Coordinates of N, CA, C and O in Angstrom, one line a residue:
X1 N 0.9 -0.9 -0.2 CA -0.2 0.0 0.1 C 0.6 1.4 0.0 O 1.9 1.5 0.6
X2 N 0.5 2.3 -0.5 CA 1.3 3.2 -0.7 C 0.4 4.6 0.2 O -0.6 4.6 0.8
X3 N 1.0 5.5 -0.3 CA 0.3 7.4 0.7 C -1.2 7.3 0.4 O -1.7 6.8 -0.7
X4 N -1.8 7.3 1.4 CA -3.1 7.4 1.5 C -3.7 6.2 1.4 O -4.9 6.3 0.9
X5 N -3.5 4.9 1.2 CA -3.9 3.7 1.1 C -4.1 3.3 -0.6 O -4.6 2.2 -0.8
X6 N -3.7 3.9 -1.5 CA -3.9 3.8 -3.0 C -2.5 2.7 -3.1 O -1.6 2.6 -2.7
X7 N -2.6 2.2 -4.0 CA -1.4 1.4 -4.4 C -0.6 2.1 -5.4 O -0.7 2.8 -6.4
X8 N 0.9 2.1 -5.3 CA 1.7 3.2 -5.8 C 3.2 2.4 -5.7 O 3.5 1.7 -4.6
X9 N 4.3 3.2 -6.2 CA 5.2 2.8 -5.6 C 5.7 3.2 -4.6 O 5.4 4.4 -3.9
X10 N 6.9 2.8 -4.1 CA 7.5 3.2 -3.2 C 8.2 4.9 -2.8 O 8.6 5.2 -4.0
X11 N 7.7 5.4 -1.9 CA 8.2 7.0 -2.2 C 9.5 7.0 -1.4 O 10.2 6.2 -0.6
X12 N 10.5 7.4 -2.0 CA 12.0 7.4 -1.8 C 12.2 8.9 -2.2 O 11.6 10.0 -2.7
X13 N 12.8 9.3 -1.0 CA 13.1 10.6 -0.6 C 15.1 10.5 -0.7 O 15.5 10.0 -0.1
X14 N 15.4 11.9 -2.0 CA 16.8 12.0 -1.5 C 17.3 13.4 -1.1 O 16.3 14.0 -1.2
X15 N 17.9 13.5 0.0 CA 18.8 14.3 0.6 C 19.1 15.3 -0.1 O 20.3 15.3 -0.3
X16 N 18.8 16.3 -0.8 CA 19.6 17.4 -1.7 C 20.2 18.3 -0.6 O 19.4 19.0 0.1
X17 N 21.4 18.7 -0.4 CA 22.1 19.1 0.3 C 23.3 20.4 -0.4 O 23.5 19.7 -1.1
X18 N 23.3 21.2 0.1 CA 24.3 22.3 -0.3 C 24.9 22.9 0.5 O 24.1 23.4 1.8
X19 N 26.0 22.7 0.8 CA 26.8 23.4 1.9 C 27.5 24.3 1.9 O 28.0 25.1 0.9
X20 N 27.6 25.2 2.8 CA 28.2 27.0 3.1 C 29.2 26.8 4.3 O 28.4 26.9 5.6
X21 N 30.0 26.9 3.9 CA 31.1 26.5 5.5 C 32.1 28.1 5.6 O 32.8 28.3 4.6
X22 N 31.6 28.8 6.5 CA 32.8 30.0 6.8 C 34.0 29.8 7.3 O 34.0 28.7 8.2
X23 N 35.0 29.9 6.9 CA 36.4 29.7 7.5 C 36.4 30.7 8.7 O 36.9 30.3 9.8
X24 N 35.6 31.6 9.2 CA 35.6 32.6 10.2 C 34.2 32.9 10.7 O 33.2 32.9 9.8
X25 N 33.9 32.5 11.9 CA 32.2 33.2 12.2 C 32.2 34.0 13.0 O 30.9 34.8 12.6
X26 N 33.2 35.1 12.9 CA 33.5 36.5 13.7 C 34.4 36.9 12.5 O 35.6 36.2 12.9
X27 N 34.1 38.2 12.0 CA 35.1 38.6 11.1 C 35.5 40.3 11.6 O 34.4 40.8 11.4
X28 N 36.4 40.8 11.4 CA 36.6 42.2 12.1 C 36.6 43.1 10.9 O 36.8 42.7 10.0
X29 N 36.1 44.2 11.1 CA 35.7 45.4 10.2 C 37.0 45.5 9.3 O 38.2 45.5 9.6
X30 N 36.8 45.4 7.9 CA 37.7 45.7 7.4 C 38.7 44.6 6.5 O 39.3 44.6 5.6
X31 N 38.4 42.9 7.3 CA 38.7 42.2 7.1 C 38.2 41.0 6.2 O 36.8 41.4 5.7
X32 N 38.7 40.0 5.5 CA 38.1 39.4 4.9 C 37.9 37.9 5.2 O 38.7 37.4 5.9
X33 N 36.8 36.7 4.6 CA 37.3 35.7 4.9 C 37.0 34.7 4.0 O 36.6 35.3 3.0
X34 N 37.0 33.6 3.9 CA 36.5 32.4 3.0 C 35.5 31.3 3.3 O 34.8 31.2 4.4
X35 N 34.6 31.8 2.4 CA 33.4 30.8 2.2 C 33.5 30.0 1.0 O 33.8 29.6 0.1
X36 N 33.1 28.4 1.5 CA 33.3 26.9 0.8 C 32.5 26.0 1.2 O 31.8 26.4 1.8
X37 N 31.9 25.4 0.1 CA 31.0 24.5 0.2 C 31.1 23.4 -1.1 O 32.0 23.2 -1.7
X38 N 30.1 22.3 -1.0 CA 30.0 21.3 -1.9 C 28.5 21.6 -1.8 O 27.5 20.5 -1.0
X39 N 28.0 20.8 -3.2 CA 26.5 20.3 -3.3 C 26.7 18.7 -3.1 O 27.9 18.4 -3.3
X40 N 25.6 18.4 -3.0 CA 25.6 16.8 -2.5 C 26.0 15.7 -3.4 O 26.7 14.8 -3.6
X41 N 26.2 16.1 -4.8 CA 26.7 15.5 -6.2 C 28.2 15.3 -6.3 O 28.4 14.4 -6.9
X42 N 28.8 16.3 -5.6 CA 29.9 16.3 -5.7 C 30.8 16.3 -7.3 O 31.8 16.3 -7.8
X43 N 29.9 16.8 -8.2 CA 30.2 17.0 -9.8 C 31.0 18.3 -9.7 O 30.7 19.5 -9.4
X44 N 31.8 18.2 -10.8 CA 32.6 19.5 -11.1 C 31.8 20.4 -12.2 O 30.9 19.9 -13.1
X45 N 31.9 21.7 -12.3 CA 31.1 22.5 -13.2 C 30.2 23.3 -12.9 O 28.9 23.9 -13.5
X46 N 29.3 23.0 -11.6 CA 28.2 23.2 -11.2 C 28.2 24.6 -10.7 O 28.9 24.9 -10.4
X47 N 27.1 25.3 -11.4 CA 26.8 26.9 -10.8 C 26.3 26.9 -10.0 O 25.2 26.4 -9.4
X48 N 26.8 27.9 -8.8 CA 26.4 27.9 -7.5 C 26.3 29.6 -7.3 O 27.4 30.2 -7.4
X49 N 25.1 30.1 -6.8 CA 25.1 31.5 -6.7 C 25.0 31.7 -5.3 O 24.8 30.9 -4.5
X50 N 26.2 33.0 -4.6 CA 26.0 33.2 -3.3 C 25.2 35.0 -3.2 O 25.7 35.5 -4.5
X51 N 24.9 34.6 -2.3 CA 23.5 36.0 -1.8 C 24.4 36.4 -0.4 O 24.6 35.7 0.0
X52 N 24.0 37.7 -0.6 CA 24.6 38.1 1.2 C 23.2 39.3 1.3 O 22.3 39.9 0.5
X53 N 23.1 39.0 2.5 CA 21.9 39.9 3.0 C 22.6 40.8 4.4 O 22.9 40.5 5.1
X54 N 22.5 42.0 3.8 CA 23.3 43.1 4.9 C 22.7 43.3 5.7 O 21.3 43.3 5.8
X55 N 23.0 43.9 6.7 CA 22.5 44.6 7.9 C 21.2 45.6 7.4 O 21.8 46.4 6.8
X56 N 20.0 45.8 7.9 CA 18.8 46.4 7.6 C 18.1 46.4 5.7 O 17.8 47.3 5.1
X57 N 19.0 45.6 5.1 CA 18.5 45.2 3.7 C 17.4 44.7 3.5 O 16.8 43.9 4.7
X58 N 16.3 45.7 2.9 CA 15.0 44.3 2.7 C 15.0 43.1 2.3 O 14.1 42.3 2.1
X59 N 16.0 43.2 1.3 CA 15.9 41.6 0.3 C 17.7 41.2 0.1 O 18.4 42.3 0.5
X60 N 18.2 40.2 0.2 CA 19.2 39.6 -0.5 C 20.1 40.0 -1.8 O 19.0 40.6 -2.6
X61 N 21.1 40.0 -2.1 CA 21.7 40.6 -3.1 C 22.4 39.3 -3.8 O 23.2 38.9 -3.0
X62 N 22.7 39.6 -5.1 CA 23.5 38.2 -5.7 C 24.6 38.9 -5.4 O 25.0 39.9 -6.6
X63 N 25.5 38.2 -4.8 CA 27.2 38.6 -5.1 C 28.0 38.1 -6.0 O 28.7 38.9 -6.9
X64 N 27.6 37.0 -6.1 CA 28.5 36.2 -7.4 C 28.2 34.9 -7.6 O 27.4 34.2 -7.3
X65 N 28.3 34.3 -9.2 CA 28.4 32.8 -9.2 C 29.6 31.9 -9.5 O 30.6 32.7 -9.9
X66 N 30.0 31.1 -8.7 CA 31.0 30.4 -8.8 C 30.9 29.1 -9.3 O 29.4 28.6 -9.3
X67 N 31.8 28.3 -9.9 CA 31.6 27.2 -10.0 C 32.4 25.9 -9.2 O 33.5 26.2 -9.0
X68 N 32.0 24.9 -9.2 CA 32.6 23.9 -8.8 C 33.7 23.4 -9.3 O 33.8 23.0 -10.5
X69 N 34.8 22.9 -8.4 CA 36.3 22.3 -9.1 C 36.2 21.1 -9.2 O 34.9 20.4 -9.2
X70 N 37.4 20.3 -9.5 CA 37.5 19.0 -9.6 C 37.1 18.4 -8.8 O 36.5 17.4 -9.2
X71 N 37.1 18.5 -7.5 CA 36.4 18.0 -6.7 C 35.3 18.4 -5.9 O 34.4 17.3 -5.2
X72 N 34.4 19.1 -7.0 CA 33.3 19.3 -6.3 C 32.9 20.4 -5.6 O 31.9 20.7 -4.9
X73 N 34.0 20.9 -4.8 CA 34.0 21.9 -3.9 C 34.2 23.4 -4.6 O 34.5 23.6 -5.9
X74 N 33.6 24.3 -4.1 CA 34.0 25.7 -4.6 C 34.1 26.5 -3.4 O 34.2 26.3 -2.2
X75 N 34.8 27.9 -3.4 CA 35.3 28.9 -2.3 C 34.8 30.3 -3.5 O 35.1 30.3 -4.1
X76 N 35.0 31.0 -2.3 CA 34.6 32.6 -2.3 C 35.3 33.2 -1.6 O 35.0 32.8 -0.3
X77 N 36.1 34.7 -1.7 CA 37.0 35.2 -0.6 C 35.6 36.6 -0.6 O 35.4 37.0 -1.5
X78 N 35.4 36.7 0.4 CA 34.3 38.0 1.0 C 34.8 38.7 2.0 O 35.3 38.1 2.8
X79 N 34.2 39.5 2.1 CA 34.5 41.3 3.0 C 33.4 41.9 3.4 O 32.8 42.6 2.8
X80 N 32.9 40.9 4.1 CA 31.8 41.5 4.8 C 31.7 42.7 5.6 O 32.2 43.0 6.5
X81 N 30.3 43.2 5.8 CA 30.4 44.5 6.2 C 29.1 44.2 7.7 O 29.1 43.0 7.9
X82 N 28.7 44.8 8.1 CA 28.3 45.2 9.6 C 27.0 44.0 9.6 O 25.7 43.9 8.5
X83 N 27.2 42.7 10.2 CA 26.1 42.0 10.2 C 25.5 41.3 9.0 O 24.4 41.1 9.0
X84 N 26.3 40.9 8.5 CA 25.9 40.4 6.7 C 25.8 38.8 7.2 O 26.9 38.0 7.5
X85 N 24.7 38.6 6.7 CA 24.8 36.9 6.5 C 25.0 36.5 4.7 O 24.5 37.3 3.8
X86 N 25.6 35.1 4.7 CA 25.5 34.8 3.2 C 24.7 33.3 3.1 O 24.5 32.6 4.1
X87 N 24.5 33.2 1.7 CA 23.4 32.2 1.2 C 24.0 31.6 0.1 O 24.4 32.3 -0.5
X88 N 24.2 30.5 -0.3 CA 24.6 29.7 -1.6 C 22.9 28.9 -2.0 O 22.6 28.6 -1.5
X89 N 23.1 29.3 -3.4 CA 21.7 28.7 -3.9 C 22.6 27.6 -5.4 O 23.3 28.2 -6.1
X90 N 21.9 26.7 -5.4 CA 22.1 25.8 -6.6 C 20.9 25.3 -7.1 O 20.3 24.7 -6.8
X91 N 21.1 25.9 -8.3 CA 19.7 25.7 -9.3 C 18.7 26.7 -8.4 O 18.8 27.4 -7.7
X92 N 17.4 25.7 -8.7 CA 16.2 26.5 -8.4 C 15.8 26.0 -6.8 O 14.6 26.5 -6.2
X93 N 16.0 24.7 -6.7 CA 15.8 24.1 -5.5 C 16.4 24.0 -4.1 O 15.5 23.4 -3.2
X94 N 17.4 24.5 -4.2 CA 18.5 23.8 -3.4 C 19.4 24.6 -2.4 O 19.9 26.1 -3.4
X95 N 19.3 24.9 -1.3 CA 19.9 26.6 -0.9 C 20.7 25.7 0.7 O 20.4 24.8 1.0
X96 N 21.9 26.6 1.0 CA 22.1 26.3 2.1 C 21.5 26.7 3.3 O 20.6 27.7 3.0
X97 N 22.2 26.4 4.2 CA 21.7 26.8 5.9 C 21.9 28.2 5.8 O 23.0 28.9 5.8

């Protein structure tokens, strides 16, 4: 039996993840840090959009588009302003925490 008692194929859920790991959790004003990560498939050449959300901004802005390297990882150097958060987006369905 499947969902709601109907006969169907088994439901399979694949955990699609995209990581974003900062090199530092606190950065002094005027300094920079590196953000890096990896999509779940680990393929080279995947386009990853990096967005930043600055303090008091009403929406995020697109900072850059990076591509995964030979081992499926990506990185970017950033110089955050006051209380800036970052998010990585892969395609239309996958976003980092």
